[in-house]
mmCIF file of C-alpha atoms in Angstrom:
data_model
loop_
_atom_site.group_PDB
_atom_site.id
_atom_site.type_symbol
_atom_site.label_atom_id
_atom_site.label_comp_id
_atom_site.label_asym_id
_atom_site.label_seq_id
_atom_site.Cartn_x
_atom_site.Cartn_y
_atom_site.Cartn_z
ATOM 1 C CA UNK A 1 -13.042 30.426 -3.167
ATOM 2 C CA UNK A 2 -10.527 28.167 -1.914
ATOM 3 C CA UNK A 3 -11.248 24.138 -3.814
ATOM 4 C CA UNK A 4 -9.758 21.895 -1.236
ATOM 5 C CA UNK A 5 -7.477 18.417 -2.112
ATOM 6 C CA UNK A 6 -8.980 14.931 -1.228
ATOM 7 C CA UNK A 7 -8.711 13.930 1.823
ATOM 8 C CA UNK A 8 -5.644 11.127 1.947
ATOM 9 C CA UNK A 9 -4.633 8.690 4.220
ATOM 10 C CA UNK A 10 -0.161 6.727 3.532
ATOM 11 C CA UNK A 11 -0.792 2.901 4.482
ATOM 12 C CA UNK A 12 3.130 1.444 6.434
ATOM 13 C CA UNK A 13 3.070 -2.180 4.753
ATOM 14 C CA UNK A 14 5.156 -4.608 5.994
ATOM 15 C CA UNK A 15 5.464 -8.129 4.462
ATOM 16 C CA UNK A 16 6.945 -11.400 5.969
ATOM 17 C CA UNK A 17 8.827 -13.522 3.013
ATOM 18 C CA UNK A 18 10.930 -16.416 2.097
ATOM 19 C CA UNK A 19 13.886 -14.065 0.811
ATOM 20 C CA UNK A 20 13.873 -9.955 -0.926
ATOM 21 C CA UNK A 21 10.506 -9.268 -2.561
ATOM 22 C CA UNK A 22 10.896 -6.552 -4.994
ATOM 23 C CA UNK A 23 8.839 -3.191 -5.013
ATOM 24 C CA UNK A 24 8.031 -2.784 -8.601
ATOM 25 C CA UNK A 25 6.334 -6.305 -9.174
ATOM 26 C CA UNK A 26 4.880 -5.167 -5.682
ATOM 27 C CA UNK A 27 3.659 -2.862 -7.202
ATOM 28 C CA UNK A 28 2.656 -4.265 -10.065
ATOM 29 C CA UNK A 29 0.581 -7.335 -7.362
ATOM 30 C CA UNK A 30 -1.267 -4.703 -5.355
ATOM 31 C CA UNK A 31 -2.504 -2.952 -8.170
ATOM 32 C CA UNK A 32 -4.496 -6.427 -9.649
ATOM 33 C CA UNK A 33 -5.740 -7.340 -5.680
ATOM 34 C CA UNK A 34 -7.288 -4.096 -5.990
ATOM 35 C CA UNK A 35 -8.292 -4.782 -9.506
ATOM 36 C CA UNK A 36 -9.240 -7.536 -9.230
ATOM 37 C CA UNK A 37 -11.642 -7.109 -6.348
ATOM 38 C CA UNK A 38 -13.324 -3.778 -6.876
ATOM 39 C CA UNK A 39 -12.142 -3.807 -10.484
ATOM 40 C CA UNK A 40 -10.341 -0.244 -12.645
ATOM 41 C CA UNK A 41 -14.021 1.722 -12.053
ATOM 42 C CA UNK A 42 -11.877 0.900 -7.721
ATOM 43 C CA UNK A 43 -8.415 2.028 -8.775
ATOM 44 C CA UNK A 44 -9.360 4.808 -10.041
ATOM 45 C CA UNK A 45 -11.406 5.704 -6.643
ATOM 46 C CA UNK A 46 -8.514 4.530 -5.142
ATOM 47 C CA UNK A 47 -6.512 7.085 -6.002
ATOM 48 C CA UNK A 48 -2.908 5.667 -5.240
ATOM 49 C CA UNK A 49 0.599 6.471 -4.740
ATOM 50 C CA UNK A 50 3.413 4.233 -4.289
ATOM 51 C CA UNK A 51 6.129 6.376 -2.120
ATOM 52 C CA UNK A 52 8.656 3.810 -1.295
ATOM 53 C CA UNK A 53 9.932 0.782 -0.292
ATOM 54 C CA UNK A 54 11.954 -0.106 2.007
ATOM 55 C CA UNK A 55 13.862 -3.173 0.813
ATOM 56 C CA UNK A 56 15.614 -4.178 3.924
ATOM 57 C CA UNK A 57 12.143 -4.038 5.636
ATOM 58 C CA UNK A 58 10.532 -5.741 3.343
ATOM 59 C CA UNK A 59 7.808 -2.502 3.514
ATOM 60 C CA UNK A 60 6.034 0.633 2.061
ATOM 61 C CA UNK A 61 3.835 3.931 2.509
ATOM 62 C CA UNK A 62 1.128 3.918 -0.021
ATOM 63 C CA UNK A 63 -0.898 7.205 -0.222
ATOM 64 C CA UNK A 64 -4.757 6.218 -1.054
ATOM 65 C CA UNK A 65 -8.230 7.911 -1.600
ATOM 66 C CA UNK A 66 -9.413 7.997 2.469
ATOM 67 C CA UNK A 67 -12.647 6.956 1.441
ATOM 68 C CA UNK A 68 -11.153 4.137 0.096
ATOM 69 C CA UNK A 69 -8.570 2.692 2.988
ATOM 70 C CA UNK A 70 -10.699 -0.050 3.550
ATOM 71 C CA UNK A 71 -11.197 -1.349 0.235
ATOM 72 C CA UNK A 72 -7.233 -0.961 0.124
ATOM 73 C CA UNK A 73 -6.776 -3.027 3.041
ATOM 74 C CA UNK A 74 -8.772 -5.679 2.163
ATOM 75 C CA UNK A 75 -6.525 -5.676 -1.242
ATOM 76 C CA UNK A 76 -3.262 -6.037 0.601
ATOM 77 C CA UNK A 77 -5.051 -8.387 2.679
ATOM 78 C CA UNK A 78 -6.365 -11.011 0.341
ATOM 79 C CA UNK A 79 -2.311 -10.844 -2.060
ATOM 80 C CA UNK A 80 -0.403 -14.031 -1.549
ATOM 81 C CA UNK A 81 2.315 -13.588 -3.918
ATOM 82 C CA UNK A 82 4.844 -11.611 -5.663
ATOM 83 C CA UNK A 83 6.181 -12.887 -8.556
ATOM 84 C CA UNK A 84 5.760 -16.070 -7.848
ATOM 85 C CA UNK A 85 6.869 -16.338 -4.168
ATOM 86 C CA UNK A 86 4.824 -16.877 -1.576
ATOM 87 C CA UNK A 87 4.575 -13.655 0.002
ATOM 88 C CA UNK A 88 2.246 -12.119 3.894
ATOM 89 C CA UNK A 89 2.266 -8.260 3.754
ATOM 90 C CA UNK A 90 0.087 -6.419 6.682
ATOM 91 C CA UNK A 91 -1.191 -3.145 6.907
ATOM 92 C CA UNK A 92 1.761 -1.917 10.481
ATOM 93 C CA UNK A 93 0.481 1.559 10.327
ATOM 94 C CA UNK A 94 -1.965 4.508 8.687
ATOM 95 C CA UNK A 95 -1.199 7.763 8.806
ATOM 96 C CA UNK A 96 -3.044 11.104 7.543
ATOM 97 C CA UNK A 97 0.559 12.781 7.362
ATOM 98 C CA UNK A 98 2.783 11.213 4.838
ATOM 99 C CA UNK A 99 5.847 12.157 7.100
ATOM 100 C CA UNK A 100 3.778 10.479 9.892
ATOM 101 C CA UNK A 101 3.973 7.099 7.807
ATOM 102 C CA UNK A 102 7.903 7.882 6.780
ATOM 103 C CA UNK A 103 9.145 7.675 10.518
ATOM 104 C CA UNK A 104 6.743 4.695 10.795
ATOM 105 C CA UNK A 105 9.323 3.470 8.217
ATOM 106 C CA UNK A 106 12.150 4.467 9.616
ATOM 107 C CA UNK A 107 11.408 2.695 13.457
ATOM 108 C CA UNK A 108 9.881 0.396 12.008
ATOM 109 C CA UNK A 109 6.737 0.068 13.448
#
């Protein structure tokens, strides 16, 4: 009997900010935002996976469990700073495949 994997969605998150944004600091800020909103159980249910961060485009590709997509969107929307720098992140694209998300990241959209 085949065992199905978890269904995932991949988000392209763009960041508007003055200056450079560190990928590691962004990752930490997103995890903290998600934990603050939904607790550690919610953070575990989200099953986050950081796939890439593009410094030039100020964009990240983040994977999550399909059932937790809207909660992750809310956590992204409520982020306001990384390393004491004001940021405005938004979800530019949601894809069902890693390839689709990375293509959207390269195309800038």
